[in-house]
XYZ file of C-alpha atoms in Angstrom:
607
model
C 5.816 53.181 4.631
C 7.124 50.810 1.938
C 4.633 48.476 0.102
C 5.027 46.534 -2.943
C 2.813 44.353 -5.505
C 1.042 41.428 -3.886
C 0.530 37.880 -5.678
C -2.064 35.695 -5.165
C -2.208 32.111 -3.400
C -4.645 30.205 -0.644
C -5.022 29.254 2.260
C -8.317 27.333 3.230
C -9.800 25.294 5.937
C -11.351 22.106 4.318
C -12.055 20.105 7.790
C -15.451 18.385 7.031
C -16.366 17.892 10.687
C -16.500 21.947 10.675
C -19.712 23.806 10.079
C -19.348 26.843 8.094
C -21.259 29.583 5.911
C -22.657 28.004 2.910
C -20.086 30.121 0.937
C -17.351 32.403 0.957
C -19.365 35.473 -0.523
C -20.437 35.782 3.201
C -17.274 36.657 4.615
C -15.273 37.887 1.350
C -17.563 38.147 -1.461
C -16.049 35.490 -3.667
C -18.517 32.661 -4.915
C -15.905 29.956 -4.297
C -16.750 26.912 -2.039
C -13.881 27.233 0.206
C -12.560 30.387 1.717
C -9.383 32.208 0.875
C -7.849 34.686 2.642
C -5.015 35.563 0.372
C -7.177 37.439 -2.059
C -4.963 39.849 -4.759
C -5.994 43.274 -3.695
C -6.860 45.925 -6.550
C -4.885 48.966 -6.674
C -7.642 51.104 -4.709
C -8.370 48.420 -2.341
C -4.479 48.812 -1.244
C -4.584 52.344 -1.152
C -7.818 52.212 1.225
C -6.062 49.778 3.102
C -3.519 52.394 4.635
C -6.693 54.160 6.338
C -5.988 52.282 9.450
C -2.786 52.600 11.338
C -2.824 48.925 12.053
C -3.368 47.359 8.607
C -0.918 48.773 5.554
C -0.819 47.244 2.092
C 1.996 44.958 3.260
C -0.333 42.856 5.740
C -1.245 41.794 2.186
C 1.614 41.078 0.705
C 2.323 37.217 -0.075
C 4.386 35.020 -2.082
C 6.039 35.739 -5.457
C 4.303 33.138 -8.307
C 6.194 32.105 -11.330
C 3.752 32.088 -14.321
C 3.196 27.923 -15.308
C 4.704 26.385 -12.007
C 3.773 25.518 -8.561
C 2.843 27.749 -6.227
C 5.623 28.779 -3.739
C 2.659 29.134 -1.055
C 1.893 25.458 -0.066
C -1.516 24.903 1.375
C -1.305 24.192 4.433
C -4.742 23.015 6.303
C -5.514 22.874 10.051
C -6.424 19.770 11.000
C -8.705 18.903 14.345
C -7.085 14.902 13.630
C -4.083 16.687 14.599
C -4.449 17.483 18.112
C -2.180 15.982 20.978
C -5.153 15.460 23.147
C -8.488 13.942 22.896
C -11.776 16.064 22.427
C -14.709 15.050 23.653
C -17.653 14.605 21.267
C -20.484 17.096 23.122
C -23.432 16.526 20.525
C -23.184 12.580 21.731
C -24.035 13.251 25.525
C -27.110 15.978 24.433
C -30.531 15.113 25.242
C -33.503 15.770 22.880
C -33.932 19.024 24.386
C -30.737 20.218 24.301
C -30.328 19.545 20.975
C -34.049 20.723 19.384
C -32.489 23.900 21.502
C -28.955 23.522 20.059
C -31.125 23.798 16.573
C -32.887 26.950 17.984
C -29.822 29.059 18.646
C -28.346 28.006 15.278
C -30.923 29.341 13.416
C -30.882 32.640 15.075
C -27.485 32.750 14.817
C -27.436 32.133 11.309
C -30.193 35.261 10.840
C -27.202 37.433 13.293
C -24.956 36.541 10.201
C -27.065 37.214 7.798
C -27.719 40.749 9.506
C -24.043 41.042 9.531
C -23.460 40.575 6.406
C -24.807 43.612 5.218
C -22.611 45.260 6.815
C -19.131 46.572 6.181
C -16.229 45.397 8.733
C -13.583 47.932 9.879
C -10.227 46.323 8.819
C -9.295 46.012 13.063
C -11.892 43.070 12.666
C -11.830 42.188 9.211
C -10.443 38.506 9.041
C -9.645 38.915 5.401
C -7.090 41.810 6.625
C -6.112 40.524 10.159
C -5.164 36.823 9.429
C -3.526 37.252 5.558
C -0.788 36.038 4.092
C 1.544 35.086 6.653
C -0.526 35.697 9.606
C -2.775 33.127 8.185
C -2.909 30.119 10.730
C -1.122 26.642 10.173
C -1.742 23.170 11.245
C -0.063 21.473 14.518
C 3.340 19.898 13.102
C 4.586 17.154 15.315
C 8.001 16.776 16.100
C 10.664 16.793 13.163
C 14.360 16.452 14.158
C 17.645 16.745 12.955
C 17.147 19.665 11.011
C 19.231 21.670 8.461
C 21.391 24.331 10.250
C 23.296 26.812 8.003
C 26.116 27.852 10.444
C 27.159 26.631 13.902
C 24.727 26.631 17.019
C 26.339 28.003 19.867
C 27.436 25.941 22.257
C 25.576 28.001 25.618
C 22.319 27.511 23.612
C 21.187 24.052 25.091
C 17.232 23.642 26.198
C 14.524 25.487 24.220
C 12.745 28.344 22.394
C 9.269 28.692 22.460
C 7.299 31.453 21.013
C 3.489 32.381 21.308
C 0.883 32.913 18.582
C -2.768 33.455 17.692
C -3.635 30.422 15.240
C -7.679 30.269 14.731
C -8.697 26.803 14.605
C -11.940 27.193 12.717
C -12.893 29.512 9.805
C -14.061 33.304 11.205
C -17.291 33.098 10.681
C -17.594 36.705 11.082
C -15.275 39.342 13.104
C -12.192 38.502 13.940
C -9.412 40.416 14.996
C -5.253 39.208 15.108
C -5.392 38.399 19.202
C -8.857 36.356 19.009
C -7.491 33.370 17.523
C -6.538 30.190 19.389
C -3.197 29.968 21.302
C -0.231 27.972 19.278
C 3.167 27.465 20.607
C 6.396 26.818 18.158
C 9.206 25.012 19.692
C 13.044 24.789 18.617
C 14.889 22.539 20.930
C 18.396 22.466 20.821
C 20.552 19.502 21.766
C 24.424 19.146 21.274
C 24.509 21.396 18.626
C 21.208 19.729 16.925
C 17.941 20.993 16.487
C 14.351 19.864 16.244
C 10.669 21.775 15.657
C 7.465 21.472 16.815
C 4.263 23.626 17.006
C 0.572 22.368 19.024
C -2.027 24.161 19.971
C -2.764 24.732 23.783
C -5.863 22.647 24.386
C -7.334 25.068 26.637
C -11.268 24.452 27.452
C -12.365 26.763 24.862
C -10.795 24.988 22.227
C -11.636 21.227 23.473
C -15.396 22.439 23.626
C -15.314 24.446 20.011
C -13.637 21.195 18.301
C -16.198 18.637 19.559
C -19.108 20.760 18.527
C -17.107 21.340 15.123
C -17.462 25.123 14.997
C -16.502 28.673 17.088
C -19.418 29.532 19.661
C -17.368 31.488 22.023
C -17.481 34.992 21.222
C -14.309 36.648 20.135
C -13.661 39.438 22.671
C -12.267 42.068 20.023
C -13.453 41.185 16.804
C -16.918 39.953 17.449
C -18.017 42.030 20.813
C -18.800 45.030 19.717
C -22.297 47.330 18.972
C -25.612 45.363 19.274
C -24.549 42.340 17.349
C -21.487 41.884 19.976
C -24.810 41.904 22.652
C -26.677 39.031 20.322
C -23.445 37.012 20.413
C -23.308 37.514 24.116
C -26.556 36.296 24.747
C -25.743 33.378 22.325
C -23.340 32.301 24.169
C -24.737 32.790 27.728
C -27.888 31.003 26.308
C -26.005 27.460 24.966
C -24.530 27.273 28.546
C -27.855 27.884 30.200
C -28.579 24.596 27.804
C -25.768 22.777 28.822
C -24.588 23.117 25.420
C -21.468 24.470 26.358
C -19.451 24.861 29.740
C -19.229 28.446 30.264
C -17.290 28.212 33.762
C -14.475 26.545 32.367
C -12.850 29.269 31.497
C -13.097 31.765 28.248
C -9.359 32.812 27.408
C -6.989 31.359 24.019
C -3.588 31.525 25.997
C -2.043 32.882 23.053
C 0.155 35.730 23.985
C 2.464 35.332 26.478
C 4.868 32.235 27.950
C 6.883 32.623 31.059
C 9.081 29.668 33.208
C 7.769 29.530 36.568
C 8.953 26.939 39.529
C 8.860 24.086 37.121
C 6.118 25.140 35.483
C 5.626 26.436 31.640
C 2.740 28.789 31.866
C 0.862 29.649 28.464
C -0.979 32.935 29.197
C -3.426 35.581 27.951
C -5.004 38.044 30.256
C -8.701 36.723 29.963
C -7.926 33.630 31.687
C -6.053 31.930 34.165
C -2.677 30.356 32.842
C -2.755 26.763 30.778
C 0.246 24.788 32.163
C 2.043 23.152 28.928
C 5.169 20.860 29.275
C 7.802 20.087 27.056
C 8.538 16.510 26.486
C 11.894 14.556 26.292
C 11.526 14.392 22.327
C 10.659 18.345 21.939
C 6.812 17.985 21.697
C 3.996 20.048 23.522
C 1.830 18.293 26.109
C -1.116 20.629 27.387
C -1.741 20.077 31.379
C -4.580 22.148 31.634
C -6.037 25.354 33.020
C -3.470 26.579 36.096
C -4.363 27.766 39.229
C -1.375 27.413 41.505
C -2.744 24.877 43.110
C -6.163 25.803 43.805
C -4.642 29.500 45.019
C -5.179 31.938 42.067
C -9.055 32.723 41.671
C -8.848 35.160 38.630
C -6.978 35.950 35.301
C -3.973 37.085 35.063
C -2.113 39.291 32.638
C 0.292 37.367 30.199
C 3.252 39.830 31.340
C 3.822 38.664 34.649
C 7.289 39.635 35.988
C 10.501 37.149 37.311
C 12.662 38.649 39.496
C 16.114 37.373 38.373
C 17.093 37.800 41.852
C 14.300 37.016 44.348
C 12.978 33.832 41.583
C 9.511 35.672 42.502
C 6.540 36.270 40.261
C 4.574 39.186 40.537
C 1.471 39.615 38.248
C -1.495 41.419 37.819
C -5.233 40.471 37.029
C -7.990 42.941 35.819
C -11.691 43.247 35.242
C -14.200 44.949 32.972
C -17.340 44.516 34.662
C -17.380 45.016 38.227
C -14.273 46.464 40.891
C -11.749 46.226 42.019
C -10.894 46.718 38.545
C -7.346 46.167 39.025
C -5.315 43.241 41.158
C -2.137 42.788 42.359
C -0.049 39.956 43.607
C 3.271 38.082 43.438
C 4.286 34.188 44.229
C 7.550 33.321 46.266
C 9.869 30.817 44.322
C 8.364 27.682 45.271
C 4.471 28.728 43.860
C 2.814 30.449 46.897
C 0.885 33.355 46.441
C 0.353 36.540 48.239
C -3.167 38.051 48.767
C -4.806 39.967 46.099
C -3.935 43.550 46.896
C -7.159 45.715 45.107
C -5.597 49.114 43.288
C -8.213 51.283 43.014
C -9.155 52.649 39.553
C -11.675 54.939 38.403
C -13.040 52.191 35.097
C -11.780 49.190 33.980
C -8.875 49.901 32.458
C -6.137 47.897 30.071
C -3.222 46.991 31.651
C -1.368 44.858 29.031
C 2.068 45.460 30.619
C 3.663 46.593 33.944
C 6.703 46.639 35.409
C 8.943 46.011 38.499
C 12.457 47.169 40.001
C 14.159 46.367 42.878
C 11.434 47.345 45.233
C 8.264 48.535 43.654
C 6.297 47.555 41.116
C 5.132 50.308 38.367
C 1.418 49.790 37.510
C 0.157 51.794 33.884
C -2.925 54.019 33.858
C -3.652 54.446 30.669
C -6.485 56.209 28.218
C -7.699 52.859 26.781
C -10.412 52.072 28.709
C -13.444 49.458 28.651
C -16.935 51.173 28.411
C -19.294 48.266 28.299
C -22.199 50.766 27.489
C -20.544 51.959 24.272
C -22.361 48.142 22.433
C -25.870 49.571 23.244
C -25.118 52.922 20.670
C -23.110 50.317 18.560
C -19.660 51.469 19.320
C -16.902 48.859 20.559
C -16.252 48.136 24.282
C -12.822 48.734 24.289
C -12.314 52.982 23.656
C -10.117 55.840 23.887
C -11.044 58.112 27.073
C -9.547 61.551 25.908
C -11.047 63.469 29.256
C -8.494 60.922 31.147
C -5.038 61.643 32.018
C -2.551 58.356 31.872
C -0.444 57.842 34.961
C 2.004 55.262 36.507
C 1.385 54.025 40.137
C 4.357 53.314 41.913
C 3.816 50.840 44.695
C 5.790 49.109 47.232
C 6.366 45.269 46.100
C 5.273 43.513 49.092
C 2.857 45.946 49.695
C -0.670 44.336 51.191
C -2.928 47.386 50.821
C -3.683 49.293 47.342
C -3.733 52.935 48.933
C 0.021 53.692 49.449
C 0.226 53.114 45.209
C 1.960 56.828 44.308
C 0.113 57.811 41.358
C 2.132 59.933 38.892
C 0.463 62.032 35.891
C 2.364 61.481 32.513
C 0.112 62.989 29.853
C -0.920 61.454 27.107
C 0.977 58.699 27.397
C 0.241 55.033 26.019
C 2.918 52.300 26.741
C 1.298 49.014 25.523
C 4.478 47.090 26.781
C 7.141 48.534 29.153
C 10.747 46.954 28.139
C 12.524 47.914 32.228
C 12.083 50.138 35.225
C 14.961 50.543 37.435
C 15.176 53.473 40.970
C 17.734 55.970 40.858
C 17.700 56.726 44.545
C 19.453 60.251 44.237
C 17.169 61.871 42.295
C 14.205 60.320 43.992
C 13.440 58.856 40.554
C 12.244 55.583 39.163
C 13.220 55.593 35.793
C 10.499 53.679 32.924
C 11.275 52.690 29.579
C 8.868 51.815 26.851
C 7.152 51.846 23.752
C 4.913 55.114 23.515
C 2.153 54.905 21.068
C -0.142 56.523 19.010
C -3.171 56.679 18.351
C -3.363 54.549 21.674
C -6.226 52.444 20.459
C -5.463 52.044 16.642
C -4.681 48.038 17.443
C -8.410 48.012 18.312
C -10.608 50.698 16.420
C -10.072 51.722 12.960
C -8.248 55.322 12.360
C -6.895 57.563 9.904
C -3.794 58.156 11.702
C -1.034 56.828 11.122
C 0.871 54.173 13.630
C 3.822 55.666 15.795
C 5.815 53.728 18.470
C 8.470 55.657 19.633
C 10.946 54.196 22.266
C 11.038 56.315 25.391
C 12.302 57.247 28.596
C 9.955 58.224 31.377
C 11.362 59.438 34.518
C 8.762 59.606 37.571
C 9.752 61.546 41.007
C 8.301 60.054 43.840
C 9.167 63.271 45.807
C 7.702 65.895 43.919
C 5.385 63.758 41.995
C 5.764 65.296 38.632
C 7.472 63.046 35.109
C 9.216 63.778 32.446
C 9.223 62.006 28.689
C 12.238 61.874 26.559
C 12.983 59.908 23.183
C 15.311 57.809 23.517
C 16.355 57.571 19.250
C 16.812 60.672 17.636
C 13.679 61.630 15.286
C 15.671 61.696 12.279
C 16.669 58.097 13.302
C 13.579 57.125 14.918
C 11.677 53.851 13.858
C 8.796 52.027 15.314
C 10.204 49.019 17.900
C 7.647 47.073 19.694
C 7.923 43.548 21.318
C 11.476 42.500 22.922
C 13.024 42.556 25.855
C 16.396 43.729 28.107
C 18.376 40.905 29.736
C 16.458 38.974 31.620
C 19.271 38.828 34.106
C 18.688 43.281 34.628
C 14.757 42.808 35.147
C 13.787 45.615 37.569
C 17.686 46.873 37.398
C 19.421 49.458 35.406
C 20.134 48.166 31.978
C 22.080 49.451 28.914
C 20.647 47.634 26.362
C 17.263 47.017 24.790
C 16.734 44.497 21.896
C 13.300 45.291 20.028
C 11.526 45.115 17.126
C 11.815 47.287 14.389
C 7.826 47.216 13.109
C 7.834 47.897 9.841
C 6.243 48.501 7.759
C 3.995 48.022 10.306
C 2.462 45.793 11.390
C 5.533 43.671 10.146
C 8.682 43.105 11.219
C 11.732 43.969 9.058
C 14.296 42.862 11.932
C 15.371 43.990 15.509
C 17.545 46.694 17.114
C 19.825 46.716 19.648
C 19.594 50.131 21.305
C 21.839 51.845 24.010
C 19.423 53.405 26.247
C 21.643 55.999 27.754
C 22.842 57.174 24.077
C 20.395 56.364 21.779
C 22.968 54.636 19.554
C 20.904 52.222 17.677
C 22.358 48.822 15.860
C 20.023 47.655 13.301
C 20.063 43.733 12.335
C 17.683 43.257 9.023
C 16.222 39.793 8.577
C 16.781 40.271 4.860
C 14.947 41.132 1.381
C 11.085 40.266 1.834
C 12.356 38.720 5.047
C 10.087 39.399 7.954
C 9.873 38.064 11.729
C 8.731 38.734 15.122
C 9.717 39.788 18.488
C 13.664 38.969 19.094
C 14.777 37.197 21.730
C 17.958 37.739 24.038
C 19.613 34.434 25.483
C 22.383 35.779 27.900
C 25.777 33.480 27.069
C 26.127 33.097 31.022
C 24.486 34.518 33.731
C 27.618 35.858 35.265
C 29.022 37.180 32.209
C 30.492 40.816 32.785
C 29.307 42.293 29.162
C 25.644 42.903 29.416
C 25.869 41.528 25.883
C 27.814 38.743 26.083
C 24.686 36.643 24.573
C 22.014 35.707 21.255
C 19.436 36.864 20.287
C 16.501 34.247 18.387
C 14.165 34.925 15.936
C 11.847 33.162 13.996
C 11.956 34.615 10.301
C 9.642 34.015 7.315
C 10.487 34.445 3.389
C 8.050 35.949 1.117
C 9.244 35.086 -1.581
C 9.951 30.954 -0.790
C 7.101 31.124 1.538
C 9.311 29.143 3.935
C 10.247 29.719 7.879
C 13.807 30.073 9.796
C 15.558 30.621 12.924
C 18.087 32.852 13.510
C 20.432 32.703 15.918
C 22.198 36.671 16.056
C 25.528 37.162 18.033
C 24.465 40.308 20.618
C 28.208 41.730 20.363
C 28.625 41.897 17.055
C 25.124 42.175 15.725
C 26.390 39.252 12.834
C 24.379 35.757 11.934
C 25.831 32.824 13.424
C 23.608 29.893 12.533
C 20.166 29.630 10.842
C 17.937 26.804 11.448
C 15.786 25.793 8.551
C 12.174 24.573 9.710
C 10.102 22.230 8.045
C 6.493 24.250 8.216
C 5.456 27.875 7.734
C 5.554 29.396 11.425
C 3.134 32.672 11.641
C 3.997 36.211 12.647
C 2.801 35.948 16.551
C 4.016 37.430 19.929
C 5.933 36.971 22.682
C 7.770 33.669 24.086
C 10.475 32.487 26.257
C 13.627 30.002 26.536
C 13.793 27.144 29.459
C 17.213 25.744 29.318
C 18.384 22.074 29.370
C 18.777 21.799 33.274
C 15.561 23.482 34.195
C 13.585 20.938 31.475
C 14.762 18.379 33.431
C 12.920 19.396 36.262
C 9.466 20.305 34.552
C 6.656 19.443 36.825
């Protein structure tokens, strides 16, 4: 994998409301008063830093420096000030026993981090690793228009782009891995060839209560919960809402991954929560609603990949749990927001099921070998673990079905998809055809490894009739490259597509630019975001719905330069794989994950 010299610069959080460690030796081993995470690594600290497959040397790349001028890396603070919603100030309602027990779990929480600190973080949950240079978090950025566009818009690209990311609000205070931190959305809207930006957090409850006390005191599920101090942290937390310190039944989750459109509702989603319902106003700014729960119908989390039928306008979704069964739930919504029954699939252990996906008539439910062993924090391991006694599979089972046992379970060994890009049923051969991203080591994104990080685009063919699979590549190894995050056109969800538009991740975990692959073929069109250029997943904006080219459309990306250490958006003509515009935006915007476009008309009828 290509790496290259890194530079220093900073990036601090200076809020005086917050309450941090005394110094930054306790996280990073510097003596400074304020806490930088763009630290200049040392030649062996950058070959060490290859050891995992998730973190390489360029994670730690950052901005160029010219020798007796300003650094290209502004400093750019989160601010609590900044929020579009009001907080409210929990220490003011305590009662003297609340807070002579607030005091009490500080102070053994401060002798859990001292304990820690002894200790050496793996790089999966090492903030100085997982949140550098441009995966550093920003503040909220209210709503700048008129911007600088290099290039013409296109005229079919009216409403706008949104994109997910994890943006920690407070200082990590100890573990803390990329998908812990707090959900932030980044907005382009377009209007008559005009654009405008915006990013806010999504005020969900875990947020509101964090920024009123003035520091984190929700555990971080991947960074933090883990061996016997993930149990302390547990019992932490459990203990402050016991106290009323906190409200623990408001909900837990960041809704920082995924965004979907749904009967006039924009849904901000990760898969430990229920959805936070975020609207869009008139001017292009971000208005949290709250937590959503379909009016009063959905009871549980649900996964941030739920599924739109482009035909139907249904949603179908999935929710799991870790602690007790039905591990796994299933269950859709008809166009205008009502929901089915939960239909329970039965799994051996809690499972992760990041992604699924649906075709015409079934829905295709992953199986995987990442599992969650609860047990594995007493003998100081991490919850979430690689089961090699298990065999993955894919259920296949009937969209409207209303019981869990007609799911046809297929075996496809040793097989990790942690996002599946189509499914579509080719009838003749009894077949339902699944493509996605296979990779290995299946839990590198969560536990450290020596291994390096493959991601290999395939094509997984299941027969319902004999109920045996078969695995192909769908690139050529001598042309093969990592792609993870994208999409197909939205308008061939759960139908047979020719075209996939994905990330090309690397070196990993960055993104160099996106490919447009023909899945039949294997012909792969690469579009490079250009020289220390990197971005996130691309987006594909059909032109028109009814076009006849399955092409015939954009595809968005946010892109950052490391060597300006400024942001962009750029717009990429599908057909001919060539830049068309490039919006210039007025703040740093963060690698982050997946997001969506709502177009002018359906705006206008937001709930």
């Amino acid at each position: 994998m290509a790496s290259s010299t890194s530079t220093t610069s900073t990036s601090t959080w200076t809020n005086q409301r917050r309450r941090f460690l005394s110094s930054s030796k306790d996280v990073l081993g510097s003596s400074s008063s304020s806490i930088s995470f763009c630290k200049k690594p040392n030649a062996r600290t950058a070959q060490n830093s290859t050891l995992c497959a998730l973190q390489t040397p360029s994670i730690l790349q950052f901005p160029k420096q010219s020798v007796g001028k300003t650094s290209t890396c502004p400093v750019e603070l989160p601010s609590s000030s900044s929020s579009s919603s009001s907080s409210p100030v929990v220490q003011q309602n305590w009662n003297v026993l609340q807070k002579f027990a607030a005091m009490a779990l500080d102070a053994v929480e401060d002798g859990l981090k001292a304990r820690e600190k002894l200790q050496t973080l793996p790089k999966t949950a090492d903030p100085n690793v997982q949140i550098a240079g441009n995966f550093s978090p920003v503040p909220e950025q209210p709503v700048r228009h008129c911007l600088p566009v290099a290039g013409k818009i296109p005229e079919h690209i009216e409403g706008v782009y949104l994109r997910n990311g994890a943006n920690p609000l407070f200082e990590p205070t100890s573990g803390h891995h990329l998908f812990d931190g707090d959900g932030m959305i980044y907005a382009v809207k377009f209007d008559n060839g005009s654009a405008s930006y915006a990013c806010r957090f999504t005020e969900t409850q875990r947020l509101v209560q964090e920024r009123a006390i003035g520091k984190p005191v929700f555990p971080k599920a991947i960074g933090e919960l883990h061996g016997h101090s993930g149990i302390a942290k547990l019992l932490l937390f459990y203990a402050r809402g016991l106290c009323g310190l906190i409200d623990v039944n408001q909900g837990l989750g960041v809704a920082n991954a995924g965004l979907v459109y749904f009967n006039n509702h924009l849904l901000a989603m990760s898969e430990d929560d229920l959805p936070y319902h975020v609207r869009v106003t008139p001017s292009g700014d971000l208005k949290t609603g709250g937590r959503y729960n379909f009016d009063g119908q959905l009871k549980s989390t649900m996964i941030a990949h739920p599924k739109l039928d482009p035909v139907s306008g249904e949603l179908f979704a999935l929710s799991y749990d870790v602690i007790q069964k039905p591990y796994l739930k299933y269950f859709w919504f008809s166009p205008d927001g009502k929901k089915s029954k939960d239909v329970a699939i039965d799994l051996g252990k809690p499972t992760m099921v990041h992604d699924f996906a649906i075709t015409e008539n079934f829905v295709v439910v992953p199986d995987h070998q990442v599992v969650f062993k609860m047990s594995e924090m007493i003998t100081g391991g991490s919850p979430v673990m690689y089961d090699k006694e298990k065999v993955s599979r894919f259920g296949v089972l009937d969209k409207y079905a209303e019981n869990g046992s007609d799911i046809k379970w297929v075996e496809v060994p040793d097989c990790f998809c942690f996002h599946l890009w189509n499914a579509w049923e080719e009838p003749e051969s009894d077949e339902v055809v699944v493509i996605g991203s296979c990779m290995t080591p299946a839990d590198s994104i969560f536990n450290e490894c020596n291994e390096e990080l493959k991601s290999v685009l395939s094509e997984i063919r299941l027969n319902l009739k004999t109920g045996k699979s078969t695995r192909r590549p769908i690139i050529s190894p001598e042309n093969d490259v990592n792609l993870e995050a994208g999409m197909v056109n939205k308008n061939l969800l759960g139908r047979k597509s020719k075209y996939a538009y994905l990330a090309i991740a690397e070196p990993w975990p960055k993104v160099s630019g996106f490919a447009k692959v023909d899945l039949s073929t294997g012909d792969t069109q690469k579009f490079i975001y250009g020289d220390e250029k990197y971005g996130g997943e691309p987006l594909f904006l059909p032109r028109d719905p009814n076009s006849e080219a399955e092409d015939d459309g954009h595809i968005l990306a946010f892109v950052h330069d490391e060597k300006t250490w400024k942001s962009e958006l750029q717009i990429v003509n599908a057909m001919t794989m060539e830049l068309e515009a490039t919006v210039k935006l007025p703040s740093r915007v963060p690698y982050g994950f997946h997001g969506t476009f709502i177009n002018a008309k359906d705006l206008a009828t937001q709930a």
